[in-house]
Amino acid sequence: MEHALSPSTLAELRRPRPYPAVSVLTPTHRREPDNAQDSVRLRNVVAEAKKQLESDPAVTRDRRSDVVRQLEQALAEVDLTYTEDGLVIFAAPGEHQVWSLARSVPERVVLSDTFLTRNLVSAQAAERPFWVLSISADRVTLWNGGTDRVTESRAGGFPLNRSQENFDAERREQIGDMPSTFRDEDTKHFLREANTAMAALLREEPRSLYVTGEQAALSLWEELGNVARHSVPVQHGGLAHAGPEAVWQAITPLLQAESRRSTASVARELESARGHKTFAAGVDEVWQNAREGRVRLLAVEENYRTTVRDDGDHLMPAASGDLDARDDIVDEIVEQCLETGADVRFVPDGTLGDENGIAGVLRY
């Protein structure tokens, strides 16, 4: 199952497909007893997708068979042991993908000539992904970070391993030569390669970057400049050879501190916007401004969801399942704001007080 949504991956998902491109969405659960229903619910929503394919006169028999086969293959690839809060299956002639999201999605099936990506975009924004680069004299490991975990990433050619013969860190430590390890030219060259690879990856997929290592490694990294100027050093050795849990424990205090600073910053900007009359609140007012590209900063409480219908002029409260109900209007707003260059911040529930879970700072 896929987790990391890069700009290039999103562009590929958004390109037009031969009809029908099928998007199947269903909420999932991380823990018992709620996750007991997930397998049945998933099979039912895939069955509904097949039913819609069967009844659509615009879908030829051969193409229907192809897409149904893709749906079945995708279903077989789902491992509910590792699901998060939402699951998305994309299937089209000759291809399929399965995405696990750290944000709930409404249950729905959509047949179109493109895949439905707004829920992926919103989940990505909520997760605020980051990189962790763990450096040592003989190995550099890259970690893909999210809301509650890090996983090892193979992006950018990582991990990098030093292939120098006779390199033996343990022997050097025994003979007292370890402090000079990060001063020799071979080590400098090795970390310079890592710096270049990381710089290329950040250009392709910019994120916050944390660099872990012992102090001598971090000092050399700082000397190399470039990426170091835009990264946060974390003095913690051994993580280049460690597992994800050790990396997560080392980085968590910094993430928590950054989250508190970000939330406080959002609160200050919203308060300032009130005084300057560039403040919007509530799903209808924010949606109107988002469509006009006026939102500069969007703040959304982490678990805020609402179902609405569009009467042509305003969004009105609706019940899920109502005719023309839009269960993922918050995700639509998030995607629209990101498309128009807004800064989107997810904040803890209750942060926005009486603003109904969503608020914005306007450009004018």
CSV table of C-alpha atoms in Angstrom, one decimal:
chain,number,residue,atom,x,y,z
A,1,MET,CA,0.0,0.0,0.0
A,2,GLU,CA,1.2,3.5,-0.8
A,3,HIS,CA,1.7,6.2,1.8
A,4,ALA,CA,3.9,9.0,0.5
A,5,LEU,CA,2.4,11.4,-2.0
A,6,SER,CA,5.1,13.3,-3.9
A,7,PRO,CA,4.3,16.1,-6.4
A,8,SER,CA,5.3,13.9,-9.3
A,9,THR,CA,3.1,11.1,-8.0
A,10,LEU,CA,0.2,13.4,-7.6
A,11,ALA,CA,0.7,14.8,-11.2
A,12,GLU,CA,0.7,11.2,-12.5
A,13,LEU,CA,-2.5,10.4,-10.6
A,14,ARG,CA,-4.3,13.4,-11.9
A,15,ARG,CA,-3.6,12.8,-15.6
A,16,PRO,CA,-6.7,11.7,-17.7
A,17,ARG,CA,-7.3,8.0,-18.0
A,18,PRO,CA,-9.4,6.0,-20.5
A,19,TYR,CA,-12.9,5.9,-19.0
A,20,PRO,CA,-13.6,4.5,-16.5
A,21,ALA,CA,-11.1,5.5,-13.9
A,22,VAL,CA,-12.6,4.1,-10.7
A,23,SER,CA,-11.9,5.6,-7.3
A,24,VAL,CA,-13.1,3.6,-4.3
A,25,LEU,CA,-12.9,5.2,-0.8
A,26,THR,CA,-13.7,3.8,2.6
A,27,PRO,CA,-12.9,4.8,6.2
A,28,THR,CA,-10.8,2.3,8.1
A,29,HIS,CA,-9.7,1.9,11.8
A,30,ARG,CA,-6.4,1.3,13.5
A,31,ARG,CA,-7.6,-0.5,16.6
A,32,GLU,CA,-10.1,-3.0,17.9
A,33,PRO,CA,-13.0,-3.3,18.1
A,34,ASP,CA,-13.7,-0.7,15.4
A,35,ASN,CA,-11.4,-2.4,12.8
A,36,ALA,CA,-13.5,-5.6,12.9
A,37,GLN,CA,-15.9,-4.1,10.4
A,38,ASP,CA,-13.3,-2.9,8.0
A,39,SER,CA,-13.0,-6.1,5.9
A,40,VAL,CA,-16.7,-6.4,5.3
A,41,ARG,CA,-17.1,-2.7,4.6
A,42,LEU,CA,-14.2,-2.8,2.1
A,43,ARG,CA,-15.6,-5.8,0.2
A,44,ASN,CA,-19.0,-4.1,0.1
A,45,VAL,CA,-17.7,-0.9,-1.4
A,46,VAL,CA,-15.7,-2.8,-4.0
A,47,ALA,CA,-18.8,-4.8,-4.8
A,48,GLU,CA,-20.6,-1.5,-5.3
A,49,ALA,CA,-17.9,-0.4,-7.7
A,50,LYS,CA,-18.3,-3.6,-9.8
A,51,LYS,CA,-22.1,-3.0,-9.8
A,52,GLN,CA,-21.7,0.5,-11.1
A,53,LEU,CA,-19.3,-0.8,-13.8
A,54,GLU,CA,-21.9,-3.4,-14.8
A,55,SER,CA,-24.7,-1.0,-15.1
A,56,ASP,CA,-22.8,1.8,-17.0
A,57,PRO,CA,-23.6,1.6,-20.7
A,58,ALA,CA,-20.5,3.7,-21.5
A,59,VAL,CA,-18.3,0.8,-20.3
A,60,THR,CA,-17.5,-1.9,-22.9
A,61,ARG,CA,-17.4,-5.5,-21.9
A,62,ASP,CA,-13.6,-5.8,-22.4
A,63,ARG,CA,-12.9,-2.7,-20.5
A,64,ARG,CA,-15.3,-3.7,-17.7
A,65,SER,CA,-13.5,-7.0,-17.3
A,66,ASP,CA,-10.1,-5.3,-17.2
A,67,VAL,CA,-11.1,-2.8,-14.5
A,68,VAL,CA,-12.8,-5.5,-12.4
A,69,ARG,CA,-9.7,-7.5,-12.6
A,70,GLN,CA,-7.7,-4.5,-11.4
A,71,LEU,CA,-10.1,-4.0,-8.5
A,72,GLU,CA,-9.7,-7.6,-7.5
A,73,GLN,CA,-5.9,-7.4,-7.6
A,74,ALA,CA,-6.0,-4.2,-5.5
A,75,LEU,CA,-8.3,-5.8,-3.0
A,76,ALA,CA,-5.9,-8.8,-2.7
A,77,GLU,CA,-3.1,-6.4,-1.9
A,78,VAL,CA,-4.8,-4.7,1.0
A,79,ASP,CA,-3.4,-5.7,4.4
A,80,LEU,CA,-5.9,-4.4,7.0
A,81,THR,CA,-3.3,-5.2,9.7
A,82,TYR,CA,-1.5,-2.0,8.7
A,83,THR,CA,-4.4,0.3,7.8
A,84,GLU,CA,-4.7,3.8,9.2
A,85,ASP,CA,-7.8,6.0,9.0
A,86,GLY,CA,-8.8,5.8,5.4
A,87,LEU,CA,-8.2,3.6,2.3
A,88,VAL,CA,-8.4,4.6,-1.3
A,89,ILE,CA,-8.3,2.2,-4.3
A,90,PHE,CA,-7.7,3.5,-7.8
A,91,ALA,CA,-8.4,1.2,-10.8
A,92,ALA,CA,-8.4,1.9,-14.5
A,93,PRO,CA,-7.7,-0.2,-17.6
A,94,GLY,CA,-4.3,-1.8,-17.1
A,95,GLU,CA,-3.5,-0.3,-13.6
A,96,HIS,CA,-4.4,-0.1,-10.0
A,97,GLN,CA,-3.1,1.5,-6.8
A,98,VAL,CA,-3.9,1.2,-3.1
A,99,TRP,CA,-3.4,4.2,-0.7
A,100,SER,CA,-3.5,4.1,3.1
A,101,LEU,CA,-4.3,7.5,4.6
A,102,ALA,CA,-3.8,9.0,8.1
A,103,ARG,CA,-7.1,10.8,7.7
A,104,SER,CA,-10.6,9.5,7.4
A,105,VAL,CA,-12.4,9.5,4.1
A,106,PRO,CA,-16.1,9.3,3.2
A,107,GLU,CA,-17.3,6.0,1.8
A,108,ARG,CA,-17.9,6.4,-1.9
A,109,VAL,CA,-17.4,5.1,-5.5
A,110,VAL,CA,-16.6,7.5,-8.3
A,111,LEU,CA,-16.4,6.6,-12.0
A,112,SER,CA,-14.7,9.3,-14.1
A,113,ASP,CA,-11.8,9.9,-16.6
A,114,THR,CA,-9.5,10.9,-13.7
A,115,PHE,CA,-8.9,9.6,-10.2
A,116,LEU,CA,-10.3,11.4,-7.2
A,117,THR,CA,-7.3,12.8,-5.5
A,118,ARG,CA,-8.6,15.5,-3.1
A,119,ASN,CA,-8.7,13.1,-0.1
A,120,LEU,CA,-5.0,12.2,-0.7
A,121,VAL,CA,-4.1,15.8,-0.9
A,122,SER,CA,-5.9,16.7,2.3
A,123,ALA,CA,-4.4,13.8,4.1
A,124,GLN,CA,-0.9,14.8,3.0
A,125,ALA,CA,-1.5,18.3,4.2
A,126,ALA,CA,-2.8,17.1,7.6
A,127,GLU,CA,0.2,14.7,8.0
A,128,ARG,CA,2.7,17.5,7.3
A,129,PRO,CA,5.4,15.0,6.0
A,130,PHE,CA,9.0,15.5,6.8
A,131,TRP,CA,12.4,13.8,6.2
A,132,VAL,CA,14.8,12.5,8.7
A,133,LEU,CA,18.4,11.9,7.5
A,134,SER,CA,20.5,9.7,9.8
A,135,ILE,CA,24.2,10.1,9.1
A,136,SER,CA,27.3,8.1,10.2
A,137,ALA,CA,30.7,7.5,8.8
A,138,ASP,CA,29.7,4.4,7.0
A,139,ARG,CA,25.9,4.7,6.3
A,140,VAL,CA,23.3,7.4,5.6
A,141,THR,CA,19.7,6.4,6.0
A,142,LEU,CA,16.6,8.4,4.9
A,143,TRP,CA,13.3,8.2,6.8
A,144,ASN,CA,9.9,9.3,5.6
A,145,GLY,CA,8.1,10.9,8.5
A,146,GLY,CA,4.4,11.4,9.1
A,147,THR,CA,1.8,12.0,11.9
A,148,ASP,CA,2.8,9.1,14.1
A,149,ARG,CA,5.6,7.1,12.5
A,150,VAL,CA,8.7,7.1,10.4
A,151,THR,CA,9.5,4.5,7.7
A,152,GLU,CA,12.7,3.9,5.8
A,153,SER,CA,12.7,5.5,2.4
A,154,ARG,CA,14.5,4.4,-0.7
A,155,ALA,CA,14.0,7.8,-2.4
A,156,GLY,CA,17.0,9.6,-3.8
A,157,GLY,CA,19.1,6.5,-3.9
A,158,PHE,CA,19.2,6.1,-0.1
A,159,PRO,CA,20.4,4.4,2.0
A,160,LEU,CA,24.0,5.2,1.1
A,161,ASN,CA,26.7,2.7,2.3
A,162,ARG,CA,30.4,3.4,2.4
A,163,SER,CA,32.2,0.7,0.5
A,164,GLN,CA,35.7,1.6,1.5
A,165,GLU,CA,37.7,-1.5,2.2
A,166,ASN,CA,39.3,-1.8,5.7
A,167,PHE,CA,36.8,0.7,7.1
A,168,ASP,CA,36.2,-0.7,10.6
A,169,ALA,CA,34.6,1.8,13.0
A,170,GLU,CA,34.8,-0.5,15.9
A,171,ARG,CA,38.6,-1.1,15.4
A,172,ARG,CA,39.2,2.7,15.1
A,173,GLU,CA,37.3,3.2,18.4
A,174,GLN,CA,39.4,0.6,20.1
A,175,ILE,CA,42.7,2.3,19.0
A,176,GLY,CA,41.4,5.7,19.9
A,177,ASP,CA,41.2,6.9,16.3
A,178,MET,CA,37.4,7.4,16.2
A,179,PRO,CA,37.4,11.2,16.8
A,180,SER,CA,39.3,11.7,13.5
A,181,THR,CA,36.9,9.6,11.5
A,182,PHE,CA,34.9,12.6,10.4
A,183,ARG,CA,38.1,14.5,9.5
A,184,ASP,CA,39.5,12.2,6.9
A,185,GLU,CA,38.9,12.9,3.2
A,186,ASP,CA,37.1,9.7,2.4
A,187,THR,CA,34.4,10.4,5.1
A,188,LYS,CA,34.0,14.0,3.8
A,189,HIS,CA,33.6,12.7,0.3
A,190,PHE,CA,31.0,10.1,1.5
A,191,LEU,CA,28.9,12.7,3.3
A,192,ARG,CA,29.3,15.2,0.4
A,193,GLU,CA,27.6,12.6,-1.8
A,194,ALA,CA,24.8,12.3,0.7
A,195,ASN,CA,24.4,16.1,0.8
A,196,THR,CA,24.2,16.2,-3.0
A,197,ALA,CA,21.6,13.4,-3.1
A,198,MET,CA,19.5,15.0,-0.4
A,199,ALA,CA,19.6,18.4,-2.1
A,200,ALA,CA,18.3,16.9,-5.3
A,201,LEU,CA,15.5,15.1,-3.4
A,202,LEU,CA,14.5,18.3,-1.6
A,203,ARG,CA,14.2,20.1,-4.9
A,204,GLU,CA,11.8,17.4,-6.1
A,205,GLU,CA,9.9,16.9,-2.9
A,206,PRO,CA,10.5,19.8,-0.4
A,207,ARG,CA,9.8,19.1,3.2
A,208,SER,CA,11.2,19.9,6.7
A,209,LEU,CA,14.4,18.0,7.2
A,210,TYR,CA,15.9,16.7,10.5
A,211,VAL,CA,19.5,15.4,10.4
A,212,THR,CA,20.6,13.0,13.2
A,213,GLY,CA,24.1,11.9,14.1
A,214,GLU,CA,26.8,12.2,16.7
A,215,GLN,CA,28.3,15.7,17.2
A,216,ALA,CA,31.3,15.1,15.0
A,217,ALA,CA,29.1,14.0,12.1
A,218,LEU,CA,26.8,17.0,12.5
A,219,SER,CA,29.8,19.3,12.6
A,220,LEU,CA,31.0,18.0,9.3
A,221,TRP,CA,27.5,18.1,7.9
A,222,GLU,CA,27.4,21.8,8.9
A,223,GLU,CA,30.7,22.5,7.1
A,224,LEU,CA,29.3,21.1,3.9
A,225,GLY,CA,26.6,23.8,3.9
A,226,ASN,CA,23.9,23.6,1.2
A,227,VAL,CA,21.3,21.3,2.8
A,228,ALA,CA,22.6,21.9,6.3
A,229,ARG,CA,21.4,25.5,6.1
A,230,HIS,CA,17.8,24.4,5.8
A,231,SER,CA,17.8,21.4,8.2
A,232,VAL,CA,17.4,20.9,11.9
A,233,PRO,CA,20.4,19.0,13.6
A,234,VAL,CA,19.5,16.3,16.1
A,235,GLN,CA,22.5,15.1,18.2
A,236,HIS,CA,21.8,11.4,18.5
A,237,GLY,CA,24.2,8.8,17.1
A,238,GLY,CA,23.5,5.3,16.0
A,239,LEU,CA,20.3,5.9,14.1
A,240,ALA,CA,21.7,5.3,10.6
A,241,HIS,CA,21.8,1.6,11.7
A,242,ALA,CA,18.7,1.7,13.9
A,243,GLY,CA,15.0,0.8,13.3
A,244,PRO,CA,12.1,3.2,12.8
A,245,GLU,CA,11.0,3.1,16.4
A,246,ALA,CA,14.3,4.4,17.7
A,247,VAL,CA,14.3,7.2,15.1
A,248,TRP,CA,10.7,8.1,16.0
A,249,GLN,CA,11.5,8.3,19.7
A,250,ALA,CA,14.5,10.6,19.0
A,251,ILE,CA,12.6,13.0,16.8
A,252,THR,CA,9.2,13.2,18.7
A,253,PRO,CA,10.2,15.9,21.2
A,254,LEU,CA,11.2,18.2,18.3
A,255,LEU,CA,8.0,17.5,16.4
A,256,GLN,CA,5.9,18.3,19.5
A,257,ALA,CA,7.7,21.5,20.0
A,258,GLU,CA,7.3,22.5,16.4
A,259,SER,CA,3.6,21.7,16.5
A,260,ARG,CA,3.1,24.0,19.6
A,261,ARG,CA,4.9,26.8,17.8
A,262,SER,CA,2.9,26.3,14.6
A,263,THR,CA,-0.4,26.3,16.5
A,264,ALA,CA,0.5,29.5,18.4
A,265,SER,CA,1.6,31.1,15.1
A,266,VAL,CA,-1.8,30.3,13.5
A,267,ALA,CA,-3.7,31.7,16.5
A,268,ARG,CA,-1.8,35.0,16.2
A,269,GLU,CA,-2.4,35.3,12.5
A,270,LEU,CA,-6.1,34.7,12.9
A,271,GLU,CA,-6.4,37.2,15.6
A,272,SER,CA,-4.5,39.8,13.6
A,273,ALA,CA,-6.8,39.1,10.6
A,274,ARG,CA,-9.8,39.9,12.7
A,275,GLY,CA,-8.5,43.4,13.3
A,276,HIS,CA,-7.6,43.9,9.6
A,277,LYS,CA,-11.0,42.5,8.4
A,278,THR,CA,-9.3,39.8,6.4
A,279,PHE,CA,-10.8,37.0,8.5
A,280,ALA,CA,-13.2,34.2,7.3
A,281,ALA,CA,-14.8,31.5,9.4
A,282,GLY,CA,-17.2,28.6,8.9
A,283,VAL,CA,-17.3,26.2,6.1
A,284,ASP,CA,-19.6,28.3,3.8
A,285,GLU,CA,-17.6,31.6,4.1
A,286,VAL,CA,-14.3,29.9,3.8
A,287,TRP,CA,-15.5,27.9,0.7
A,288,GLN,CA,-16.7,31.1,-1.0
A,289,ASN,CA,-13.3,32.7,-0.5
A,290,ALA,CA,-11.3,29.6,-1.4
A,291,ARG,CA,-13.1,29.4,-4.8
A,292,GLU,CA,-12.0,33.0,-5.5
A,293,GLY,CA,-8.4,32.2,-4.5
A,294,ARG,CA,-8.5,34.8,-1.7
A,295,VAL,CA,-7.4,32.5,1.2
A,296,ARG,CA,-3.8,33.1,2.2
A,297,LEU,CA,-3.8,30.9,5.4
A,298,LEU,CA,-6.3,28.1,6.0
A,299,ALA,CA,-6.6,26.6,9.5
A,300,VAL,CA,-8.5,23.4,10.0
A,301,GLU,CA,-9.0,21.5,13.2
A,302,GLU,CA,-7.6,18.0,12.9
A,303,ASN,CA,-10.8,16.0,13.1
A,304,TYR,CA,-13.2,18.5,11.6
A,305,ARG,CA,-15.6,17.0,9.2
A,306,THR,CA,-19.0,18.2,8.0
A,307,THR,CA,-21.5,17.2,5.3
A,308,VAL,CA,-23.1,19.9,3.2
A,309,ARG,CA,-25.1,20.4,0.0
A,310,ASP,CA,-24.6,23.3,-2.4
A,311,ASP,CA,-27.8,25.3,-3.1
A,312,GLY,CA,-26.0,27.3,-5.8
A,313,ASP,CA,-25.2,30.3,-3.6
A,314,HIS,CA,-24.2,28.8,-0.2
A,315,LEU,CA,-23.3,25.5,1.4
A,316,MET,CA,-26.1,24.2,3.6
A,317,PRO,CA,-25.9,21.5,6.3
A,318,ALA,CA,-26.9,18.1,5.1
A,319,ALA,CA,-27.0,14.5,6.2
A,320,SER,CA,-24.6,11.9,4.8
A,321,GLY,CA,-26.5,10.0,2.1
A,322,ASP,CA,-28.8,13.0,1.2
A,323,LEU,CA,-29.2,13.8,-2.5
A,324,ASP,CA,-26.2,15.9,-3.7
A,325,ALA,CA,-24.6,15.7,-0.2
A,326,ARG,CA,-20.8,16.4,-0.2
A,327,ASP,CA,-19.2,14.4,2.6
A,328,ASP,CA,-15.7,15.6,2.0
A,329,ILE,CA,-16.2,19.3,1.5
A,330,VAL,CA,-13.3,20.0,4.0
A,331,ASP,CA,-11.0,18.0,1.8
A,332,GLU,CA,-12.2,20.0,-1.3
A,333,ILE,CA,-11.5,23.3,0.5
A,334,VAL,CA,-8.0,22.1,1.5
A,335,GLU,CA,-7.2,21.0,-2.0
A,336,GLN,CA,-8.6,24.3,-3.5
A,337,CYS,CA,-6.5,26.4,-1.1
A,338,LEU,CA,-3.4,24.5,-1.8
A,339,GLU,CA,-4.0,24.9,-5.6
A,340,THR,CA,-4.1,28.7,-5.1
A,341,GLY,CA,-0.9,28.8,-3.0
A,342,ALA,CA,-2.4,29.1,0.5
A,343,ASP,CA,-0.6,27.9,3.6
A,344,VAL,CA,-2.7,25.1,5.0
A,345,ARG,CA,-2.3,24.3,8.7
A,346,PHE,CA,-4.1,21.6,10.7
A,347,VAL,CA,-4.4,22.4,14.4
A,348,PRO,CA,-5.6,20.5,17.5
A,349,ASP,CA,-9.4,20.2,18.0
A,350,GLY,CA,-10.8,23.1,20.0
A,351,THR,CA,-8.1,25.6,18.8
A,352,LEU,CA,-10.5,27.6,16.7
A,353,GLY,CA,-13.0,28.1,19.4
A,354,ASP,CA,-16.4,29.2,18.0
A,355,GLU,CA,-15.2,29.1,14.3
A,356,ASN,CA,-16.8,25.8,13.5
A,357,GLY,CA,-13.6,23.9,12.9
A,358,ILE,CA,-12.3,26.0,10.0
A,359,ALA,CA,-11.1,29.5,9.5
A,360,GLY,CA,-8.9,31.5,7.1
A,361,VAL,CA,-6.8,34.6,6.7
A,362,LEU,CA,-7.6,36.4,3.4
A,363,ARG,CA,-5.3,38.0,0.9
A,364,TYR,CA,-7.5,41.0,0.5
